[in-house]
XYZ file of C-alpha atoms in Angstrom:
441
model
C 47.939 -54.468 12.933
C 50.916 -56.295 14.229
C 52.280 -59.284 12.254
C 52.389 -62.401 14.462
C 54.966 -65.086 13.552
C 55.492 -68.317 14.855
C 57.950 -71.239 13.699
C 56.989 -74.816 13.662
C 59.124 -77.752 13.522
C 58.655 -81.322 12.603
C 60.160 -84.600 13.693
C 60.312 -87.774 11.638
C 59.101 -88.814 8.225
C 56.234 -87.650 6.191
C 52.887 -89.328 7.236
C 51.553 -89.481 3.725
C 52.154 -88.919 0.243
C 51.018 -85.362 -0.036
C 52.506 -83.551 -2.883
C 51.550 -80.057 -1.832
C 54.064 -80.214 1.031
C 57.712 -80.770 0.481
C 59.089 -83.817 1.884
C 62.546 -82.202 2.949
C 61.013 -79.050 4.724
C 61.806 -79.453 8.676
C 60.943 -75.896 9.903
C 58.130 -73.525 8.831
C 57.856 -69.828 9.432
C 54.022 -69.032 9.675
C 52.471 -65.742 9.861
C 49.249 -66.250 12.241
C 47.764 -62.513 11.874
C 46.227 -60.870 9.864
C 45.822 -64.194 7.964
C 47.503 -67.248 8.255
C 50.090 -68.114 5.524
C 53.916 -69.555 5.337
C 56.351 -66.873 5.136
C 59.414 -69.335 4.783
C 60.604 -73.002 4.828
C 63.781 -74.336 6.120
C 64.953 -77.768 4.735
C 66.547 -80.974 6.138
C 66.101 -80.743 9.889
C 64.184 -83.224 12.142
C 63.920 -81.680 15.473
C 62.551 -83.237 18.777
C 60.529 -81.237 21.426
C 62.390 -78.238 22.924
C 65.091 -78.482 20.308
C 64.402 -75.132 18.356
C 65.551 -71.511 18.903
C 64.905 -68.512 16.894
C 67.022 -65.072 16.992
C 66.450 -62.115 14.752
C 68.779 -63.233 12.166
C 69.140 -67.217 12.467
C 67.125 -70.426 13.530
C 69.048 -73.132 15.412
C 67.592 -76.758 15.244
C 69.139 -79.740 17.354
C 68.702 -82.857 15.481
C 66.852 -85.940 16.724
C 69.339 -88.175 18.476
C 72.430 -86.431 17.249
C 75.023 -84.237 18.486
C 74.532 -81.800 15.703
C 72.895 -78.423 15.568
C 71.845 -76.971 12.113
C 71.968 -73.109 11.798
C 69.785 -71.353 9.112
C 69.733 -67.909 7.808
C 66.524 -66.224 8.399
C 66.787 -63.582 5.725
C 67.753 -66.018 2.877
C 66.192 -69.322 4.244
C 68.952 -71.393 3.699
C 71.103 -73.572 5.506
C 74.191 -71.958 6.885
C 76.281 -74.178 8.910
C 76.137 -77.397 10.669
C 77.774 -77.452 14.398
C 78.873 -80.950 15.855
C 79.269 -81.364 19.507
C 80.639 -84.311 21.765
C 77.371 -85.418 23.161
C 73.832 -85.626 21.768
C 71.822 -82.568 22.350
C 68.438 -82.917 23.933
C 67.388 -79.558 24.131
C 68.126 -76.001 23.413
C 67.239 -72.262 24.077
C 68.796 -68.789 23.496
C 69.815 -65.940 25.627
C 70.909 -63.039 23.416
C 73.922 -64.129 21.446
C 74.557 -67.319 23.240
C 72.799 -70.768 22.600
C 72.616 -72.990 25.469
C 72.236 -76.542 24.986
C 71.321 -79.459 27.094
C 73.159 -83.041 26.602
C 71.943 -86.744 27.224
C 74.807 -86.803 29.626
C 73.245 -84.119 31.880
C 75.684 -81.214 30.658
C 74.968 -77.631 29.822
C 76.897 -76.402 26.775
C 76.966 -72.494 26.300
C 78.051 -71.370 22.805
C 78.711 -67.674 22.132
C 77.740 -67.512 18.475
C 79.573 -64.293 17.727
C 82.972 -65.300 19.130
C 82.990 -69.167 18.911
C 83.724 -69.667 22.978
C 82.241 -72.622 24.282
C 81.622 -73.278 28.108
C 80.743 -76.869 29.316
C 79.362 -77.749 32.698
C 80.461 -80.996 34.697
C 77.282 -83.384 34.488
C 75.340 -82.056 37.193
C 72.137 -83.980 35.982
C 72.436 -87.588 36.399
C 70.154 -88.115 33.341
C 69.486 -86.233 29.953
C 68.401 -82.404 30.222
C 64.989 -82.357 28.745
C 64.003 -78.720 28.849
C 65.354 -75.430 29.652
C 64.104 -71.754 30.460
C 66.023 -68.733 30.592
C 65.351 -65.531 32.355
C 67.384 -62.213 32.463
C 69.821 -63.518 35.155
C 69.158 -67.260 35.224
C 69.046 -70.578 33.458
C 66.936 -73.426 34.689
C 67.372 -76.897 33.647
C 64.765 -79.894 33.910
C 65.890 -83.489 33.508
C 64.853 -87.017 33.224
C 66.441 -87.384 36.727
C 63.207 -85.478 37.992
C 65.261 -82.440 39.387
C 65.349 -79.021 38.057
C 68.529 -76.914 38.716
C 68.938 -73.226 38.839
C 72.160 -71.727 37.299
C 73.701 -68.118 37.411
C 74.153 -67.077 33.875
C 76.773 -64.338 34.835
C 78.776 -67.070 36.554
C 78.080 -69.578 33.764
C 79.536 -66.874 30.997
C 82.551 -65.920 33.263
C 85.849 -65.319 31.450
C 87.764 -66.865 34.070
C 88.588 -70.471 33.317
C 89.087 -71.382 36.724
C 85.496 -70.667 38.011
C 83.602 -73.807 39.004
C 80.203 -74.265 37.231
C 77.901 -75.365 39.839
C 74.118 -74.598 39.974
C 72.869 -72.322 42.655
C 69.752 -74.487 43.756
C 68.109 -77.663 42.995
C 64.390 -78.246 42.999
C 63.633 -81.512 43.696
C 59.888 -82.170 44.531
C 59.027 -84.041 41.308
C 58.966 -87.861 41.376
C 59.254 -88.266 37.690
C 60.784 -87.067 34.505
C 60.611 -83.275 33.899
C 58.733 -82.832 30.503
C 58.209 -79.039 30.362
C 59.347 -75.788 31.956
C 58.499 -72.340 31.629
C 59.404 -69.233 33.555
C 58.475 -65.649 34.011
C 60.842 -62.786 33.057
C 60.313 -60.889 36.209
C 63.775 -59.562 38.009
C 62.113 -59.317 41.289
C 62.825 -61.593 43.730
C 59.523 -62.093 45.143
C 57.804 -62.484 41.866
C 60.445 -64.800 40.284
C 58.402 -67.736 39.261
C 58.610 -70.750 37.218
C 56.307 -73.659 36.251
C 57.399 -77.415 35.731
C 55.466 -80.200 34.414
C 56.349 -83.798 35.024
C 55.290 -87.473 34.087
C 54.195 -87.760 37.794
C 50.962 -86.186 36.639
C 51.868 -82.857 38.528
C 52.663 -79.366 38.094
C 54.699 -77.112 40.517
C 54.991 -73.412 40.684
C 58.250 -72.463 42.052
C 59.806 -69.270 43.446
C 63.149 -70.344 41.674
C 65.174 -67.420 43.621
C 64.199 -69.145 46.995
C 63.941 -72.694 46.058
C 60.304 -72.397 47.436
C 57.429 -74.597 46.079
C 54.727 -72.213 45.826
C 51.984 -74.678 44.768
C 51.644 -78.212 43.478
C 48.812 -79.089 41.271
C 47.781 -82.549 40.325
C 46.136 -83.855 36.936
C 44.511 -86.825 35.776
C 47.153 -88.021 33.654
C 51.014 -87.356 32.739
C 51.770 -84.002 31.228
C 53.310 -83.571 27.731
C 53.472 -79.744 27.222
C 53.423 -76.381 29.022
C 53.209 -72.810 28.307
C 53.230 -69.627 30.596
C 51.170 -66.368 29.775
C 53.329 -63.679 28.876
C 52.262 -61.663 31.987
C 52.748 -64.717 34.304
C 49.102 -64.770 35.249
C 48.201 -68.056 33.891
C 49.699 -71.263 32.413
C 48.405 -73.973 29.962
C 49.247 -77.751 29.842
C 48.567 -80.717 27.739
C 48.134 -84.213 28.840
C 48.925 -87.334 27.035
C 45.212 -88.417 27.084
C 44.475 -85.186 24.666
C 43.081 -82.853 27.375
C 44.149 -78.931 27.408
C 43.981 -77.439 30.807
C 44.117 -73.759 31.880
C 45.166 -72.752 35.223
C 44.747 -69.094 36.528
C 47.314 -68.301 39.312
C 45.533 -65.219 40.411
C 41.911 -65.731 40.142
C 38.957 -65.539 42.597
C 40.605 -68.125 44.769
C 44.416 -67.476 43.969
C 46.930 -70.139 44.110
C 49.896 -68.171 44.978
C 50.352 -64.595 46.640
C 49.061 -62.688 49.462
C 45.484 -63.342 48.327
C 45.968 -67.166 48.483
C 43.737 -68.508 51.347
C 45.622 -71.779 51.481
C 48.889 -72.799 52.912
C 51.472 -73.482 49.915
C 51.736 -77.341 51.055
C 48.174 -77.904 49.984
C 48.033 -79.571 46.862
C 45.217 -78.663 44.332
C 43.630 -81.157 41.965
C 43.026 -80.052 38.472
C 40.242 -82.277 36.704
C 38.314 -79.967 34.314
C 39.909 -79.503 31.045
C 39.233 -76.355 28.756
C 39.147 -78.319 25.728
C 39.853 -81.635 24.310
C 41.891 -82.591 21.381
C 40.235 -84.715 18.751
C 40.735 -88.421 18.968
C 42.411 -88.637 15.494
C 45.146 -85.803 16.097
C 46.201 -87.420 19.648
C 47.817 -85.567 22.398
C 49.460 -82.227 21.877
C 53.481 -82.396 21.757
C 53.859 -78.720 21.951
C 52.337 -75.535 22.947
C 52.727 -71.769 21.615
C 51.078 -68.890 23.055
C 50.700 -65.171 21.256
C 52.047 -62.256 22.684
C 48.841 -61.237 24.249
C 47.889 -64.156 25.488
C 44.586 -64.851 23.735
C 45.428 -67.606 21.219
C 46.890 -70.750 22.177
C 48.356 -73.291 19.344
C 49.013 -76.894 19.730
C 51.282 -79.165 17.469
C 50.095 -82.982 17.350
C 51.804 -86.001 15.966
C 49.532 -86.330 13.028
C 50.907 -83.004 11.621
C 47.995 -80.862 12.705
C 48.487 -77.331 14.401
C 45.242 -76.465 16.209
C 44.095 -72.933 17.254
C 42.236 -72.377 20.783
C 40.717 -68.812 21.122
C 41.250 -68.773 24.881
C 38.794 -65.625 25.362
C 35.652 -67.700 24.029
C 37.131 -71.227 24.898
C 35.596 -72.447 21.452
C 36.410 -75.862 19.811
C 39.591 -75.803 18.131
C 40.158 -75.369 14.711
C 42.992 -76.305 12.339
C 45.111 -73.613 11.012
C 47.821 -76.062 9.368
C 48.813 -79.588 8.555
C 52.487 -80.367 8.052
C 52.202 -83.973 7.260
C 54.708 -84.880 9.983
C 54.780 -84.842 13.657
C 54.710 -81.587 14.792
C 57.441 -81.399 17.557
C 57.909 -77.590 18.411
C 55.981 -74.100 18.096
C 57.863 -71.055 19.008
C 56.443 -67.656 18.607
C 58.744 -64.507 18.119
C 57.850 -61.020 19.415
C 55.852 -59.096 16.798
C 57.353 -55.805 18.394
C 60.946 -55.439 17.120
C 63.741 -55.141 19.585
C 66.561 -52.649 19.306
C 69.808 -54.196 19.560
C 73.340 -52.696 19.411
C 74.670 -55.660 17.237
C 73.332 -58.023 14.577
C 74.918 -61.503 13.933
C 75.820 -61.971 10.570
C 77.874 -65.044 10.475
C 78.008 -67.730 12.765
C 81.339 -68.615 14.450
C 81.834 -72.521 14.913
C 82.475 -73.342 18.632
C 86.076 -73.745 19.645
C 87.325 -75.717 22.479
C 90.272 -74.504 24.624
C 91.753 -71.092 25.592
C 92.724 -68.559 22.990
C 91.867 -64.801 22.069
C 88.362 -64.638 20.744
C 87.070 -62.030 17.804
C 83.797 -60.850 18.206
C 81.938 -60.784 14.654
C 79.004 -58.769 14.485
C 77.353 -55.853 12.565
C 76.895 -52.516 14.572
C 73.349 -51.215 14.324
C 73.820 -47.809 15.785
C 76.726 -45.460 16.996
C 78.071 -46.957 19.950
C 79.348 -43.381 21.290
C 75.738 -42.120 21.130
C 74.817 -38.524 20.166
C 77.522 -35.968 20.136
C 77.305 -32.344 21.385
C 78.438 -31.233 17.716
C 75.551 -33.622 16.159
C 72.878 -31.879 18.724
C 74.232 -28.481 17.697
C 73.997 -29.144 13.869
C 70.547 -30.483 14.215
C 69.006 -27.719 16.326
C 67.263 -24.733 15.103
C 69.026 -21.776 16.692
C 70.592 -22.020 19.967
C 69.907 -25.522 21.671
C 68.109 -25.654 24.832
C 71.457 -27.101 26.486
C 73.520 -24.333 25.127
C 71.065 -21.660 26.517
C 70.965 -23.169 29.962
C 74.698 -23.489 30.220
C 74.877 -19.715 29.301
C 72.447 -18.821 31.939
C 74.110 -20.771 34.670
C 77.410 -19.187 33.762
C 76.155 -15.600 34.088
C 74.544 -16.835 37.415
C 77.879 -18.000 38.800
C 80.199 -15.655 40.693
C 83.583 -14.311 39.241
C 86.369 -17.051 39.461
C 89.013 -16.166 42.076
C 91.567 -17.675 39.793
C 91.985 -15.738 36.401
C 94.782 -15.130 33.729
C 97.226 -12.538 34.073
C 95.539 -10.115 31.359
C 92.360 -11.030 33.165
C 93.658 -10.087 36.753
C 95.201 -6.677 35.734
C 91.861 -5.710 33.944
C 90.127 -6.603 37.244
C 92.576 -4.568 39.322
C 92.075 -1.421 36.954
C 88.279 -1.788 37.036
C 88.547 -1.763 41.082
C 90.509 1.460 40.863
C 88.191 2.664 38.484
C 85.268 1.982 40.860
C 86.974 3.502 43.952
C 87.595 6.813 42.054
C 84.028 6.742 41.100
C 82.880 6.186 44.689
C 85.252 8.982 45.908
C 83.563 11.318 43.318
C 80.166 10.344 44.242
C 81.116 10.984 48.006
C 82.353 14.521 47.112
C 79.227 15.297 45.330
C 77.051 14.278 48.026
C 78.951 16.438 50.350
C 78.970 19.208 48.214
C 75.300 18.841 47.526
C 74.745 18.796 51.064
C 76.609 21.961 52.036
C 74.936 23.885 49.211
C 71.299 22.839 50.434
C 72.590 24.109 54.115
C 73.565 27.427 52.862
C 70.555 27.869 50.503
C 68.380 27.112 53.632
C 70.273 29.662 56.011
C 70.012 32.456 53.488
C 66.194 31.869 53.156
């Protein structure tokens, strides 16, 4: 069975004097399957919502109402470095070896953790960036100004310092602050969708490539958190009154796509939640979904983490109590990903132009498998060598050859001529012999 891990971050002081829970722990690494347990803890952190990012080697946590980011080493569970920026950080996300940060001034900061290179965009949002979502080629930023901006990641990371950093598109159908944002990982232009949640009690499903609003959904109260199914077939949202909603995109009555019977401008009212958080836990401040989309976790201000089994829609059960307001839930993939390099030491960001050194550990031979290596590991003649030999035999003789080969070729031709002459002479002699014998008989 695969080991399912998730990270939970808290924000604020302890709620009660519970000696079983350390007071200075701010981030927890939990194992959900096969049995729930705490695998690691990281101290001295207070991360607000959308301010936690995890790589294979490190944990990044932006601090509440501060311009600092704490970086922890996963292997040791220790604090490695504190990085200070010029503006307060409101949200973070990770794209490979690049940490992306949204500031309270509406800027995007990209920090290459293996080189220290830092890119800062102009203030394209007029208010703070509250949430972000990253895809293989794009970055989406949601803000308190009710707008969502779509950025080209390749252009943002361009080495040319004269390139202007501007968003490709602005999605502006919401009428209040954006509270959550999630995007599919599809690279197809027609299936590149994202879902945004807002304080205006609505969710909008977008095609962020074209900027088209595919469907608008209205809920009874403002929305606090959102997560998208790994296959982008459904999404789940929580509202400020504790209700939990499930929205199927391609059910019997599809909301988007060719099977949708209604126009995209038709607003859909969602009024029936699949679950309700207990009154003592309050509304969910963050959501997390397992890799197979069957279990949903919700974090609450009273410190509880509740588990919702989506297959049975049973009543939520408590899996952990962190004794502080849970602000972030982040699942990591249970399937290990192969990467060419691994970050060993974090390089602090550096403003200005200079030559950068890439600092990382190589996980494999960048050259790949060599011909000599294949020959050494093969039993007998390898398949490639046999194919080359057969193809060489099937090819005609080359017209250009060295001097020695040319002389040998001429000698062979002369011998063939002599042989052909002897065969012709033998044939004529045999023919005369047959004629003479037939005449005497």
